């Protein structure tokens, strides 16, 4: 009895320390957003100040809503497109036997090993040649073909979907796309949710490519907008930190909305390796 | 083509089968079209560019493998950037994997309350916009004003502020801590999902045999989580070589109110990662497209060696299937 209680307390203490470390920088960011710049470095920022609204005003005076709009357009469309492409391909590799499927799937696994950054130089030249500079297209279309996504959906579909289900659909006279949308899609919602969240986070964070292709204020996404706040508001550190907090809010909302199915998707998907 | 004939003949069964055979190709087509147009083609083109001296806009001059000779022999930064990247990987991968698995084990213990809360909190760093992570750590670890030094001073652990971001070794340490902070909760969530999938009867049987928590961890949890940690290990090696956003923002001048330009690669370029170096060569302070292209292929050699090496070791140590 006593040993149990001790164990309970030790585990709780470990987790509280971990929670503290995880939360601390995050908490600091929120607290600093509520202060006047001069106060940020005064002591340890434990308590909120009363300057949050002013800081937000400053940020929106720099037209942060434009960056928000661009980022939402970019991250939502890229995530959607990538889910469609990954589901189609993952479904094909999981459920059909077709000529060359093994070789083609090995190719997809190989694409996961080759980071897109390796082709960066020629990619930028290509973007210039097809007139995609200063548009959101380079961060919507190319990243939508994601080997990891295909791999993820294939794994999940193999584990979650019995072939018989498809066959029963065929006997009922459903066409192949109908089987996919009516029978398969409802079953793989958790996988879509977990992959969707991971893709959205990575799209929202997209940094290297937009850093090079976006050179106009009207087309900046949130990360690029944030780093460029520097030129206009060099001295207003608190406002800049408020912008960082604002940039994180959509990811938090999305996680709260999807967390249940997200965990389920990971539980059923990744475990099979 | 022969199949088309049979198709037009009569056999309904055959028609259906042919239709079935076409669909998988249609389903995988979007991936391959986009991948080839925007990744594969530029990858090949990058190799061609690597054989030229080019500033990205003006005349190209063919110089053969001169760029490669340059980065592997005279250029001081390419091999250094690879070394830095490997140091970061060696520092953070064991921590996030082992730490993630231990935390997941603790999280799954029956004696722990508030599981959902801890899971969410540990996942928060992953959900923080990556630009913010670099900036936040540069504020927290600031030499004079940073919160970390202030806490250490107040606790009396140190009597003079530590120059976290100014000393090459400490700058690397800070960078590694930053990565661990961001990803440990993410790993915990994956391992936790894996542990949930383990049959509880195994643990109960072990209890009957009188096995302790440590034995159960090594004999049941670790082997049965193998698919999960193999997957995460390989992904970490792939991600590790792409490391760029966070160190770039950690050493930018963004958070300093006094101005001044950011330092490329941190103090003495000790935190210059491979991708940062590539970026800087073509799009940062220099405009050497040919050289950057060669750096991409030089980096590819290391990526292939490490990925294939890891996969082979994993295969060799796998006991049953």
mmCIF file with all atom_site columns, C-alpha atoms in Angstrom, chain A residues 113, chain B residues 82 86 89 233-234 237-238 241 299-313:
data_model
loop_
_atom_site.group_PDB
_atom_site.id
_atom_site.type_symbol
_atom_site.label_atom_id
_atom_site.label_alt_id
_atom_site.label_comp_id
_atom_site.label_asym_id
_atom_site.label_entity_id
_atom_site.label_seq_id
_atom_site.pdbx_PDB_ins_code
_atom_site.Cartn_x
_atom_site.Cartn_y
_atom_site.Cartn_z
_atom_site.occupancy
_atom_site.B_iso_or_equiv
_atom_site.pdbx_formal_charge
_atom_site.auth_seq_id
_atom_site.auth_comp_id
_atom_site.auth_asym_id
_atom_site.auth_atom_id
_atom_site.pdbx_PDB_model_num
ATOM 1  C CA . UNK A 1 113 ? 14.857 9.591  -48.021 1.00 0.00 ? 113 UNK A CA 1
ATOM 2  C CA . UNK B 2 82  ? 27.872 18.336 -42.318 1.00 0.00 ? 82  UNK B CA 1
ATOM 3  C CA . UNK B 2 86  ? 25.768 15.141 -37.430 1.00 0.00 ? 86  UNK B CA 1
ATOM 4  C CA . UNK B 2 89  ? 21.655 14.457 -34.673 1.00 0.00 ? 89  UNK B CA 1
ATOM 5  C CA . UNK B 2 233 ? 14.614 6.479  -35.860 1.00 0.00 ? 233 UNK B CA 1
ATOM 6  C CA . UNK B 2 234 ? 14.596 6.456  -39.653 1.00 0.00 ? 234 UNK B CA 1
ATOM 7  C CA . UNK B 2 237 ? 17.681 10.728 -39.555 1.00 0.00 ? 237 UNK B CA 1
ATOM 8  C CA . UNK B 2 238 ? 15.757 12.098 -42.539 1.00 0.00 ? 238 UNK B CA 1
ATOM 9  C CA . UNK B 2 241 ? 19.592 16.419 -42.305 1.00 0.00 ? 241 UNK B CA 1
ATOM 10 C CA . UNK B 2 299 ? 24.957 16.232 -48.825 1.00 0.00 ? 299 UNK B CA 1
ATOM 11 C CA . UNK B 2 300 ? 23.008 13.540 -50.689 1.00 0.00 ? 300 UNK B CA 1
ATOM 12 C CA . UNK B 2 301 ? 26.016 11.224 -50.370 1.00 0.00 ? 301 UNK B CA 1
ATOM 13 C CA . UNK B 2 302 ? 25.911 11.568 -46.584 1.00 0.00 ? 302 UNK B CA 1
ATOM 14 C CA . UNK B 2 303 ? 22.145 11.185 -46.436 1.00 0.00 ? 303 UNK B CA 1
ATOM 15 C CA . UNK B 2 304 ? 22.246 7.995  -48.502 1.00 0.00 ? 304 UNK B CA 1
ATOM 16 C CA . UNK B 2 305 ? 25.116 6.557  -46.475 1.00 0.00 ? 305 UNK B CA 1
ATOM 17 C CA . UNK B 2 306 ? 23.361 7.186  -43.157 1.00 0.00 ? 306 UNK B CA 1
ATOM 18 C CA . UNK B 2 307 ? 19.869 6.133  -44.240 1.00 0.00 ? 307 UNK B CA 1
ATOM 19 C CA . UNK B 2 308 ? 21.005 2.942  -45.952 1.00 0.00 ? 308 UNK B CA 1
ATOM 20 C CA . UNK B 2 309 ? 23.433 2.166  -43.120 1.00 0.00 ? 309 UNK B CA 1
ATOM 21 C CA . UNK B 2 310 ? 20.663 2.523  -40.555 1.00 0.00 ? 310 UNK B CA 1
ATOM 22 C CA . UNK B 2 311 ? 18.232 0.400  -42.570 1.00 0.00 ? 311 UNK B CA 1
ATOM 23 C CA . UNK B 2 312 ? 20.869 -2.335 -42.912 1.00 0.00 ? 312 UNK B CA 1
ATOM 24 C CA . UNK B 2 313 ? 21.660 -2.347 -39.211 1.00 0.00 ? 313 UNK B CA 1
#
